[in-house]
CSV table of C-alpha atoms and ligand atoms in Angstrom, one decimal:
chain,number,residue,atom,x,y,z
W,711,UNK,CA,-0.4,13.2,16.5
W,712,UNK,CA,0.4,11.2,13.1
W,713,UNK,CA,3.8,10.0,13.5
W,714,UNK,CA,4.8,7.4,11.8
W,715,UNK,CA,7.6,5.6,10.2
W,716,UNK,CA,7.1,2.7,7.3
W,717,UNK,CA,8.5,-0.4,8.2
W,718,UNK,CA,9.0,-4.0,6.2
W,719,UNK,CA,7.1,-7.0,7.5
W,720,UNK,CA,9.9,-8.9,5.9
W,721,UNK,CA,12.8,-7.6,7.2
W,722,UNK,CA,11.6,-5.0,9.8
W,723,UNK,CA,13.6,-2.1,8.1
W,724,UNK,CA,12.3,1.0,9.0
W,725,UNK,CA,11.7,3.7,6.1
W,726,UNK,CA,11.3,7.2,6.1
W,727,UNK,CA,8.3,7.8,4.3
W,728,UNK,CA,8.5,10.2,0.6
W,729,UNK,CA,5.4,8.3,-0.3
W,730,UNK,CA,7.4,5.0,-0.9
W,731,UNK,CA,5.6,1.8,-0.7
W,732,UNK,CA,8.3,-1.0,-1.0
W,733,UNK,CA,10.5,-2.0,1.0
W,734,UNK,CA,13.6,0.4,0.1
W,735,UNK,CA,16.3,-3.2,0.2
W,736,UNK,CA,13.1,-5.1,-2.2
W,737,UNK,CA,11.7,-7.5,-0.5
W,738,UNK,CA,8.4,-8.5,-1.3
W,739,UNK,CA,6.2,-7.5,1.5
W,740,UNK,CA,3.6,-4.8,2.0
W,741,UNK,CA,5.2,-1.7,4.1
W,742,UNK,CA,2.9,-0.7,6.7
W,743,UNK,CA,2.8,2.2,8.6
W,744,UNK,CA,4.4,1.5,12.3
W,745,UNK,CA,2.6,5.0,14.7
W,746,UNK,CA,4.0,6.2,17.5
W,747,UNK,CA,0.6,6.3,19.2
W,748,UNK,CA,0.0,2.8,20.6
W,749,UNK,CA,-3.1,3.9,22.2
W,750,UNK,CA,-5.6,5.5,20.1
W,751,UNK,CA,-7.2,8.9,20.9
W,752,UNK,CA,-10.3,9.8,18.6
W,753,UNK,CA,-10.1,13.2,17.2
W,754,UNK,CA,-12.8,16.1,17.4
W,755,UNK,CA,-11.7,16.5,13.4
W,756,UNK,CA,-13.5,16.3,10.3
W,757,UNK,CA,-14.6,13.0,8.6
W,758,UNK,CA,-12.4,10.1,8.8
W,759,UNK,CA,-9.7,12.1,10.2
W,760,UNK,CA,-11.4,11.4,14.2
W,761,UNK,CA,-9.2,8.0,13.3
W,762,UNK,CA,-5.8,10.4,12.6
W,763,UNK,CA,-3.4,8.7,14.9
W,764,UNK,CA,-3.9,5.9,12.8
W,765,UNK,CA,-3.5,7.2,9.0
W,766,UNK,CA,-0.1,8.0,7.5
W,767,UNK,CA,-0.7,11.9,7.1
W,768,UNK,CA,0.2,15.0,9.3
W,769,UNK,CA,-2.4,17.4,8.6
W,770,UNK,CA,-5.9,16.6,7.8
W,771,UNK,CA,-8.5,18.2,4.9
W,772,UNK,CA,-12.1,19.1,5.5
W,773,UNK,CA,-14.3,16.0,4.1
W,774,UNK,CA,-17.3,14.1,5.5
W,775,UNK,CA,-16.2,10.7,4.4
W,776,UNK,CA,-16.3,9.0,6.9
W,777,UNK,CA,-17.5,5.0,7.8
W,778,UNK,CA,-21.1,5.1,9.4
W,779,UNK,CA,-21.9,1.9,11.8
W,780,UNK,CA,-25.0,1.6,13.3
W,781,UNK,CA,-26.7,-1.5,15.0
W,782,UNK,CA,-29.1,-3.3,12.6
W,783,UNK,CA,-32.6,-4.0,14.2
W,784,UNK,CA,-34.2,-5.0,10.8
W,785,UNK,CA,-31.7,-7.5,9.5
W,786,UNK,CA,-30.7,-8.8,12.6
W,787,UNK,CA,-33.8,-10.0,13.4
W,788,UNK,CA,-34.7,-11.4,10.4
W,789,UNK,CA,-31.8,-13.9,11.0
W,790,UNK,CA,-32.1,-13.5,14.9
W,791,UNK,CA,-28.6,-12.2,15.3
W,792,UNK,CA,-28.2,-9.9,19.0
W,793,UNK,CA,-25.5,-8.5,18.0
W,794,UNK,CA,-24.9,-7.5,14.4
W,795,UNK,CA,-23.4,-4.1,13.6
W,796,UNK,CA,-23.9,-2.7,10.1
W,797,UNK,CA,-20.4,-0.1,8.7
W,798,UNK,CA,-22.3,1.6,5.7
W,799,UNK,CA,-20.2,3.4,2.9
W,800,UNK,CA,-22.0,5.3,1.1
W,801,UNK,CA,-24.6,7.7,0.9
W,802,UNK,CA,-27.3,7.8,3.6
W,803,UNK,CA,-27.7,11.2,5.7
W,804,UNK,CA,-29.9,9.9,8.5
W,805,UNK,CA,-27.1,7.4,9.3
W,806,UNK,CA,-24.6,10.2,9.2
W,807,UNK,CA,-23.2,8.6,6.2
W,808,UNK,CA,-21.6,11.2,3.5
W,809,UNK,CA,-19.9,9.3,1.1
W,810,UNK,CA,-21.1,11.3,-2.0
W,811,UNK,CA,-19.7,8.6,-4.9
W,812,UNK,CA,-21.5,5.7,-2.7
W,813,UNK,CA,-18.2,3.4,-2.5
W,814,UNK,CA,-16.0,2.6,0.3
W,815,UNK,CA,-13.2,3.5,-2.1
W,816,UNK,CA,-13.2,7.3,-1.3
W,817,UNK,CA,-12.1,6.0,2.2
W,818,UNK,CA,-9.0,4.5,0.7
W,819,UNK,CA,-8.8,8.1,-1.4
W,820,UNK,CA,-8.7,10.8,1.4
W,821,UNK,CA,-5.8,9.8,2.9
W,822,UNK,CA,-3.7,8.6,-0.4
W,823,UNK,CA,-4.6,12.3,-1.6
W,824,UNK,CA,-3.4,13.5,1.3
W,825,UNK,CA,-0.3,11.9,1.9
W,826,UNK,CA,1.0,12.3,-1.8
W,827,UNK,CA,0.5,16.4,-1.3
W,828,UNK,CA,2.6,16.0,2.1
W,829,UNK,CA,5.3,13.2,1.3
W,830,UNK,CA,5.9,14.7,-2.6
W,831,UNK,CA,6.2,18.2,-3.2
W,832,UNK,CA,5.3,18.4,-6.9
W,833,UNK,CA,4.7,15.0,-7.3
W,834,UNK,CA,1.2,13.6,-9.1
W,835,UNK,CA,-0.4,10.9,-8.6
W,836,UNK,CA,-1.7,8.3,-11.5
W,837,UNK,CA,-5.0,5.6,-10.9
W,838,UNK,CA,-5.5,3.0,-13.2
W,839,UNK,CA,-9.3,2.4,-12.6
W,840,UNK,CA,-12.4,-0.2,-13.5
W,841,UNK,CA,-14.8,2.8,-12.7
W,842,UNK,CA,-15.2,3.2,-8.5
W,843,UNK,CA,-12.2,3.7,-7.5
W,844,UNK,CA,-11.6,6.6,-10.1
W,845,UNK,CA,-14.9,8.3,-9.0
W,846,UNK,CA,-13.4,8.1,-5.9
W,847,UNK,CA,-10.1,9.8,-6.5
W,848,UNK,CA,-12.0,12.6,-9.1
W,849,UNK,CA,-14.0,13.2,-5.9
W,850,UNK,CA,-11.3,13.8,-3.8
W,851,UNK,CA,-9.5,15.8,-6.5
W,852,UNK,CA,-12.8,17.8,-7.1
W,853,UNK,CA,-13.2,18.6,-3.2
W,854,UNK,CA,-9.7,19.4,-2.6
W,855,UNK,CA,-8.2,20.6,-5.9
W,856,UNK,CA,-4.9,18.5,-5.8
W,857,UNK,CA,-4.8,17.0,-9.1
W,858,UNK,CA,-4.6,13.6,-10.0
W,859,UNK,CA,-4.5,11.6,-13.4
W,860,UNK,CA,-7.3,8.6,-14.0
W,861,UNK,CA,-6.8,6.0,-16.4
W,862,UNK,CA,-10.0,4.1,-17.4
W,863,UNK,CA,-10.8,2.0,-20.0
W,864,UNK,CA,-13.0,3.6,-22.6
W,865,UNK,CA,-16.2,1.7,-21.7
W,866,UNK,CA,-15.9,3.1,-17.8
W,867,UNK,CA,-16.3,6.4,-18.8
W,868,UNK,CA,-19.2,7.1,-17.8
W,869,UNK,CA,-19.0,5.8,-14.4
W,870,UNK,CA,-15.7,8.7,-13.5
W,871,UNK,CA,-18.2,11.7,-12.2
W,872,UNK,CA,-18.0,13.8,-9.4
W,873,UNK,CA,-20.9,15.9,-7.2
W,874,UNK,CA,-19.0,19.2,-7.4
W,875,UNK,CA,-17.3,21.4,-10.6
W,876,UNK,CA,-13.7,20.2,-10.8
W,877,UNK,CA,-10.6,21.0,-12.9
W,878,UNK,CA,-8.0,19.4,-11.2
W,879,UNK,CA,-8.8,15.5,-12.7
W,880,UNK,CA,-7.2,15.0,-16.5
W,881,UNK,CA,-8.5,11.5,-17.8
W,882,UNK,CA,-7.5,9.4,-20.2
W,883,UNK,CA,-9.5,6.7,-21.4
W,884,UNK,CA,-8.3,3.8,-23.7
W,885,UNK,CA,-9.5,1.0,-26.0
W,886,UNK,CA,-9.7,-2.3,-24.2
W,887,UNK,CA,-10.5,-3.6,-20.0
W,888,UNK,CA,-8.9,-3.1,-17.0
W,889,UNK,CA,-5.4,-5.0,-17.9
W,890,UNK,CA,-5.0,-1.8,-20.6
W,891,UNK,CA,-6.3,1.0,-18.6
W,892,UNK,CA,-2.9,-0.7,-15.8
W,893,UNK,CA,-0.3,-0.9,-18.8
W,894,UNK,CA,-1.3,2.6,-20.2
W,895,UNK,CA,-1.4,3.8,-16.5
W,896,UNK,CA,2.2,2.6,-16.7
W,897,UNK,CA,3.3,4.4,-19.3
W,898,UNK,CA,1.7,7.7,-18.0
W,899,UNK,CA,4.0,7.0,-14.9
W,900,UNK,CA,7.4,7.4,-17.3
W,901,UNK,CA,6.5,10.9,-16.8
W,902,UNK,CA,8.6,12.7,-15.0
W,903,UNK,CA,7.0,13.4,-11.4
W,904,UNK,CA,4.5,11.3,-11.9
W,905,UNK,CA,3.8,8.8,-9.7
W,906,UNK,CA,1.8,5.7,-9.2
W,907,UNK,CA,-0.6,5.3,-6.4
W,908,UNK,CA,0.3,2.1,-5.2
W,909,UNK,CA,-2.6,0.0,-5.0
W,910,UNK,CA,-2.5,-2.5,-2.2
W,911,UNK,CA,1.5,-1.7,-1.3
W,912,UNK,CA,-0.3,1.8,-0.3
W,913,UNK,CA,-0.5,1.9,3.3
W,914,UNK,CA,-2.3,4.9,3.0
W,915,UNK,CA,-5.1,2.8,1.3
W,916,UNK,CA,-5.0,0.3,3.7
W,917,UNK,CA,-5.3,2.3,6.6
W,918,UNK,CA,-7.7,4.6,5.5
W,919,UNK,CA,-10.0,1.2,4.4
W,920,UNK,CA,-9.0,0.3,7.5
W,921,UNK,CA,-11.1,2.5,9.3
W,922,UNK,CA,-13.9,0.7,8.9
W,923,UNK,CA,-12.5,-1.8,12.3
W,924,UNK,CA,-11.7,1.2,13.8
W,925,UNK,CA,-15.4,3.1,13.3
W,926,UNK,CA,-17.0,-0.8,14.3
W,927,UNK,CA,-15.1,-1.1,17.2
W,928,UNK,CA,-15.7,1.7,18.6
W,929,UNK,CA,-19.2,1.8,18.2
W,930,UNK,CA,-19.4,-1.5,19.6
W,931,UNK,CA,-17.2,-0.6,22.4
W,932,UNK,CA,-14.6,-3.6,21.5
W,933,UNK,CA,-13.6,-5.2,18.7
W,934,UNK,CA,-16.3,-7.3,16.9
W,935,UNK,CA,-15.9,-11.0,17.4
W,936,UNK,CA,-16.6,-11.0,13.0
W,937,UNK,CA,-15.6,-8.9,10.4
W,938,UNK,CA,-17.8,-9.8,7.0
W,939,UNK,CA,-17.0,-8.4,3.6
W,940,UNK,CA,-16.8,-9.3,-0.3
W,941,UNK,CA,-13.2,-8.8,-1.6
W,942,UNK,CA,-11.6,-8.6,-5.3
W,943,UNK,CA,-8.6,-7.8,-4.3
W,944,UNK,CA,-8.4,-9.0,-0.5
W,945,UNK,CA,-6.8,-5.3,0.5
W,946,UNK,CA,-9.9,-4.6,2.8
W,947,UNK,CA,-9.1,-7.8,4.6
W,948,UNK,CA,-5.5,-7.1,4.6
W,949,UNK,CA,-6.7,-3.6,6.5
W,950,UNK,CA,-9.3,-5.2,9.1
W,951,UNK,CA,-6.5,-7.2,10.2
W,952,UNK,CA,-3.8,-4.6,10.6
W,953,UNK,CA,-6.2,-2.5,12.1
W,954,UNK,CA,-7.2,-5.2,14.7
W,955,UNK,CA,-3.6,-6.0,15.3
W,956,UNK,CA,-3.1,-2.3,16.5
W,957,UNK,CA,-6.3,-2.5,18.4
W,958,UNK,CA,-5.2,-5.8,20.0
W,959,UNK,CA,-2.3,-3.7,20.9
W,960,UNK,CA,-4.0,-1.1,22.4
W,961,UNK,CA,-5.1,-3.2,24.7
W,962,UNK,CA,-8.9,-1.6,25.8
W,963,UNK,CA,-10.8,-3.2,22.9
W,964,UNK,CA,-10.5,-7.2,23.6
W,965,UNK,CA,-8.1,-9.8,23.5
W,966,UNK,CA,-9.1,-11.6,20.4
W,967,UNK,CA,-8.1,-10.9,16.8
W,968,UNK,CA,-11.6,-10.3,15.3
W,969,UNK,CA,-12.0,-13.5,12.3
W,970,UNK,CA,-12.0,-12.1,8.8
W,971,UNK,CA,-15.0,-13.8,7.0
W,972,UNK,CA,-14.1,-12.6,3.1
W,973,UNK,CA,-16.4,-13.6,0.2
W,974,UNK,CA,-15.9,-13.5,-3.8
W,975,UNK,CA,-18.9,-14.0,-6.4
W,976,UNK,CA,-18.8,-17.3,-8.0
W,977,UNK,CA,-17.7,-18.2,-10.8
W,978,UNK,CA,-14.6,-16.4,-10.0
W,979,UNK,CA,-13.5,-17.2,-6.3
W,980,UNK,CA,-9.6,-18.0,-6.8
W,981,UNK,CA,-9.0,-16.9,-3.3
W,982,UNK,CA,-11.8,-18.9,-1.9
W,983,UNK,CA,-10.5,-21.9,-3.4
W,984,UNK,CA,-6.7,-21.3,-2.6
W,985,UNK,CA,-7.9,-20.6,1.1
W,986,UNK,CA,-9.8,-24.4,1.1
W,987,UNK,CA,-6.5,-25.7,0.5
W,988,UNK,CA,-4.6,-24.1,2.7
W,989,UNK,CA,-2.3,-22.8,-0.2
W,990,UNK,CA,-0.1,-19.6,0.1
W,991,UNK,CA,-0.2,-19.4,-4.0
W,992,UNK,CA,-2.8,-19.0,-6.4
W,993,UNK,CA,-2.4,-21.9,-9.2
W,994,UNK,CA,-4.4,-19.9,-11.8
W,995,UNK,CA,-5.6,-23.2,-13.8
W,996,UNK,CA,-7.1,-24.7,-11.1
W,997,UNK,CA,-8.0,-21.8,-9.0
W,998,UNK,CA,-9.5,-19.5,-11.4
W,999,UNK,CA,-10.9,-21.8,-14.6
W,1000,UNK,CA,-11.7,-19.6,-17.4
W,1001,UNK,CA,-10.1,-16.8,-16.0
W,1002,UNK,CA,-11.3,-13.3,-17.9
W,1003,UNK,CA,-14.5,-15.4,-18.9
W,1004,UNK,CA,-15.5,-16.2,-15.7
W,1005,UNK,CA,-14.6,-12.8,-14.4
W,1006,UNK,CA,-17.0,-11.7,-17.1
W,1007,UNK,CA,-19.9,-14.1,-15.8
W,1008,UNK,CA,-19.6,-12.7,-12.2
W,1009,UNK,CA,-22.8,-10.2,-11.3
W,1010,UNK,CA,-19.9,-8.1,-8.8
W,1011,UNK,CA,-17.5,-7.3,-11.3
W,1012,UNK,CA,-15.6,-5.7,-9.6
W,1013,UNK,CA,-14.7,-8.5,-7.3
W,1014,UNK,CA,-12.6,-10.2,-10.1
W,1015,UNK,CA,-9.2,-8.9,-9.7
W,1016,UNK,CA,-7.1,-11.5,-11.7
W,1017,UNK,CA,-3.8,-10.9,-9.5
W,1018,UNK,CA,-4.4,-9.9,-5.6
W,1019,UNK,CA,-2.3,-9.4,-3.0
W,1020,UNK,CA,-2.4,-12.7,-1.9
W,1021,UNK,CA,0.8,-14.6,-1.4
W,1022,UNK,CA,2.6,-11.5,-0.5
W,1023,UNK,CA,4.4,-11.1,3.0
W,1024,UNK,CA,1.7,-9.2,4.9
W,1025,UNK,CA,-0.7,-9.8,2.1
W,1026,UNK,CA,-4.2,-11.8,2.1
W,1027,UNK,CA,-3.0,-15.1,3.1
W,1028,UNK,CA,-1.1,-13.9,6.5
W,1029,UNK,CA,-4.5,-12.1,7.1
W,1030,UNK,CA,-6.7,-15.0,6.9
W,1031,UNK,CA,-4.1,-17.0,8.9
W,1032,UNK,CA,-3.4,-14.7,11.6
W,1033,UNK,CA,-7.2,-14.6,12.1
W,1034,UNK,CA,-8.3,-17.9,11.7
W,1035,UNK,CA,-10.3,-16.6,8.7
W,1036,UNK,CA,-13.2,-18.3,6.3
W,1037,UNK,CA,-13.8,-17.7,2.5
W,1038,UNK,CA,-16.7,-18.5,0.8
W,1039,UNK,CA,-18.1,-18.2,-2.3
W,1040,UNK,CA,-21.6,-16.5,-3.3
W,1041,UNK,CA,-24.0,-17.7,-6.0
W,1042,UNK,CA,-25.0,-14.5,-8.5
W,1043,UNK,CA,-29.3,-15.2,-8.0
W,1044,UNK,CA,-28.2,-15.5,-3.8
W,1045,UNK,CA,-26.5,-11.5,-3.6
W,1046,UNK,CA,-29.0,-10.6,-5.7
W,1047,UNK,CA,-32.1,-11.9,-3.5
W,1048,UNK,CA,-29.8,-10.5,-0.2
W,1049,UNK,CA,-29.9,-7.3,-2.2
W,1050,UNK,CA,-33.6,-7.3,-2.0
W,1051,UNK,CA,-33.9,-7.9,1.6
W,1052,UNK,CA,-31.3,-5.4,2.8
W,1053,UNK,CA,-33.6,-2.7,1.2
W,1054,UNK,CA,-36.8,-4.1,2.5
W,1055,UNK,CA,-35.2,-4.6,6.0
W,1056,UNK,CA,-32.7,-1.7,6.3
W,1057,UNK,CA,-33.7,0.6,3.4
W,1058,UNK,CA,-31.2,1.6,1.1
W,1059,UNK,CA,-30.2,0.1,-2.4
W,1060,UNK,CA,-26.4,-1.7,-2.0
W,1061,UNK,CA,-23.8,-2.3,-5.2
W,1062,UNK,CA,-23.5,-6.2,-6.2
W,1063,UNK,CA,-20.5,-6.4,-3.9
W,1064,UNK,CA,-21.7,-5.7,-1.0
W,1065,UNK,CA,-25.1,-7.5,-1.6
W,1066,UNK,CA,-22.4,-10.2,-2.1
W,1067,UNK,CA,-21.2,-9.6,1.5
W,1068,UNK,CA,-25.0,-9.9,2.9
W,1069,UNK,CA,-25.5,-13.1,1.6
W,1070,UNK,CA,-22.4,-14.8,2.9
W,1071,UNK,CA,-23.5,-13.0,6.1
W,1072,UNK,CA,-27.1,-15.1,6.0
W,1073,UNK,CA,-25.5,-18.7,5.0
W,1074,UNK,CA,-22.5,-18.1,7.5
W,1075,UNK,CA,-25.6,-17.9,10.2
W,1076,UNK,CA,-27.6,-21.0,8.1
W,1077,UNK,CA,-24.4,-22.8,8.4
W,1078,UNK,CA,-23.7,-22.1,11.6
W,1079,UNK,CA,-20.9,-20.6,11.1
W,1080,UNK,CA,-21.6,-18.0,13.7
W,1081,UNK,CA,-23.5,-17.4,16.8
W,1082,UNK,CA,-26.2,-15.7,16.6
W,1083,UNK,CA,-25.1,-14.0,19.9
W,1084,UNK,CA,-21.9,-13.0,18.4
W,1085,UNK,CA,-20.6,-9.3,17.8
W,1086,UNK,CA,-20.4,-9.2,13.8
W,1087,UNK,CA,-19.5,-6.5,12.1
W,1088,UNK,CA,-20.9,-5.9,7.7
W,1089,UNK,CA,-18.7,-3.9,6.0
W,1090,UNK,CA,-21.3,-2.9,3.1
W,1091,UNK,CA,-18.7,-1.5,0.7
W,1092,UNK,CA,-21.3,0.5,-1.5
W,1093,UNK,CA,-24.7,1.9,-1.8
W,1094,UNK,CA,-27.5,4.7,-1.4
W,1095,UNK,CA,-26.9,5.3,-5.0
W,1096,UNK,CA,-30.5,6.3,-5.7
W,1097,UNK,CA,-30.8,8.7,-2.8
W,1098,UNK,CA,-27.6,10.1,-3.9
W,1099,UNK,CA,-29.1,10.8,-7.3
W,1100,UNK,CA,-32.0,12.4,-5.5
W,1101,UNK,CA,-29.8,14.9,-3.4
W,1102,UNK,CA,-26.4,15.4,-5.3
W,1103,UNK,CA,-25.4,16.6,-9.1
W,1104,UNK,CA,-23.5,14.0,-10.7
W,1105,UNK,CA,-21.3,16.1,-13.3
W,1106,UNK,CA,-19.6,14.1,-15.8
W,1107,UNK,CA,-15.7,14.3,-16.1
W,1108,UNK,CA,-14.9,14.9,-19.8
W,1109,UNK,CA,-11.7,13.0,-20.6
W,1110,UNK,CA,-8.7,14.7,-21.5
W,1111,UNK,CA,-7.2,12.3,-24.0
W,1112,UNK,CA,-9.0,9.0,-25.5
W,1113,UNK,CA,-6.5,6.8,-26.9
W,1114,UNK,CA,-7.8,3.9,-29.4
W,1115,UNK,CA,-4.0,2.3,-28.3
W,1116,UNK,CA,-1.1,2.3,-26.3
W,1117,UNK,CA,0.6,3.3,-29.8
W,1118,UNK,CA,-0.6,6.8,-29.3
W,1119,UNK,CA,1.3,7.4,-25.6
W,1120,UNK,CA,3.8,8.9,-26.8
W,1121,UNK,CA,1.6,12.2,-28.1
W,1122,UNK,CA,-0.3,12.1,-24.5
W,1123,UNK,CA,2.6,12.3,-22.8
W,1124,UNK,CA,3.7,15.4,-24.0
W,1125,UNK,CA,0.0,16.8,-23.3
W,1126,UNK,CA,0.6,15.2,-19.7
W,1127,UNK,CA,4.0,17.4,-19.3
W,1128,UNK,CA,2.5,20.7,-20.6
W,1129,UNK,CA,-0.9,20.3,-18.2
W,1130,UNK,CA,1.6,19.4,-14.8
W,1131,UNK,CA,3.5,22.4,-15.3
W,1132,UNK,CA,0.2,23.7,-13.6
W,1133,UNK,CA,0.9,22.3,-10.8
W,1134,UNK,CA,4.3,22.1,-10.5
D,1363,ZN,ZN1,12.6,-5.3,3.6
């Protein structure tokens, strides 16, 4: 049970994993994990880990994050679909849905926790965060106690909290967006044993985001005929894919790759438009005019990452390839008003991304894009944040450092040695 080895979808090199996530001769592709289980079991273990033959860990930790699919009655009616299966991430007990911080992301930081504490002895890991993905990892961090360093920028703050006491997180927030919280992230990683998590190149992320085909499929019984989701950075399409190739594989769950149909909130849709065009590379002039303004303009921020795996062997473009894929973009007023109807219909409140993902859902069936007696899989990314608030404590992580610039990294990386020696 969870043997693996990493191998290189550019040259096939097989790599023994101490959390490495290149190819060890440098090729540009993204490692993935190759298991020796071609068939998969599901496990009688906690949370995700039911999907363990399939993650890139040995041992497994006591969570309830887990994906949560269900068949919609309320939604699909309203846009006569038979067949349409919700995968909710986030918070909603009655669906058996646990995921305290609300955001798919924690299913991405489980097994990345994980595998770091396994593959690394001593080593900690580093996050460069916009907000959810940090909340995720402090979460982790608070429910397991193996540490891990957050950088955010200063105004994202306030969205890094966690549901239970923790003292294994140490932030560090900075002056400035995203693009500083990454280059002071890099500068924490000169550390000695610090280590970067990886991002996309993290197979651990992938697969564990890739449970989400895995939970769907096997509540449908075989693998959906669509998978629907909003994407910034394309890695959850990247992960439905890999996961369906294994399933294809497998053998019992259907003979067809399921399609990928990916969405990104207009303004910003550079993959959108590279995908009309066929194109492997993103020409940022003509793909994504206005770049960090029209980020800015978008209601799903966090759908605007600027530099995706894309073009990369293995990456977004393969994915939506290999699976005869469609993009499309979504107007802001549109996710908003597919917000509104999700609640009514379904009940609870979703993030802008995933109402995103509900809207390209209702004009892929106005199009007629899909059949309305087709097996289609949501993945809603995020939501039952107000029912969250009503059951859980949402503690505040205090940063440990708050630099104005990257001018001042020097100073924090002493502090960064002395608190490691904690853990070391
Ligand atoms: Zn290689």
């Amino acid at each position: 049970m969870g043997e693996y080895i990493l191998r290189c979808p550019v040259c096939g090199e097989a790599i023994d994993d101490c959390y490495t996530n290149t190819c060890i001769k440098g090729c540009n592709g993204l490692v993935y994990a190759d298991y020796s289980a071609k068939q998969i079991t599901v496990r009688d273990l906690p949370g995700m880990f039911r999907y363990h033959d399939w993650l890139p860990v040995s041992g497994w930790t006591q969570t309830d994050t887990c994906p949560a699919t269900y068949r919609s009655e309320g939604l699909a009616d309203h846009l006569g679909l038979k067949n349409l299966y919700i995968t909710f991430n986030g918070y909603w007990p009655e669906k058996r849905a646990f995921i305290r911080t609300c955001s798919f992301k924690e299913l991405e930081a489980v097994p990345t926790m994980l595998r770091i504490k396994e593959r690394l002895k001593n080593g900690i890991l580093q996050i460069s965060s916009a907000g959810n993905t940090g909340r995720a990892f402090a979460e982790v961090s608070a429910g397991t106690g193996t540490p891990v360093i957050i950088s955010v920028p200063k105004k994202a703050a306030g969205s890094i909290w966690t549901t239970r006491e923790c003292d294994s997180v140490f932030l560090v927030t900075i002056e400035g967006d995203y693009s500083d919280a990454i280059a002071l992230g890099n500068e924490i990683c000169t550390v000695p044993g610090v280590i970067s998590e990886g991002g996309a190149k993290n197979p651990a992320r992938r697969d564990g985001m890739g449970t989400v085909m895995l939970d769907g499929t096997m509540a449908i019984g075989k693998m959906p005929d669509w998978y629907f989701q909003a994407v910034g950075s394309g890695t959850g399409g990247i992960a439905a894919w890999e996961m369906g190739k294994r399933l294809l594989a497998d053998g019992r769950f259907g003979d067809r790759l399921p399609r990928l149909y990916l969405s990104q909130n207009e303004p910003f849709v550079p993959m959108v438009n590279a995908w009309a065009e066929r194109r492997r590379e993103i020409i940022p002039e003509k793909d994504m005019p206005g770049g960090k303004e029209a980020a800015m303009e978008t209601y799903a921020t966090v759908l605007t990452n600027r530099n995706p795996p894309y073009s990369i062997t293995g990456g977004l473009f393969d994915a939506l390839s290999g699976t005869n894929g469609i993009m499309r973009g979504v107007k802001s007023g549109d996710a908003k008003k597919a917000g509104r109807l999700f609640m009514d219909l379904e009940g609870p409140d979703l993030d802008p991304a995933a109402e995103v993902c509900v809207a390209s859902l209702i004009s892929a069936v106005e199009s007629g894009d899909v059949n309305r007696d087709d097996n289609i899989l949501l993945n809603i990314t995020g939501g039952g944040y107000r029912r969250a608030a009503e059951d859980l404590d949402m503690i505040p992580v205090r940063p440990s450092a708050s630099l104005r610039s990257l001018d001042e990294a020097d100073e924090l990386k002493d502090k960064i040695t002395e608190w490691r020696r904690k853990y070391a």
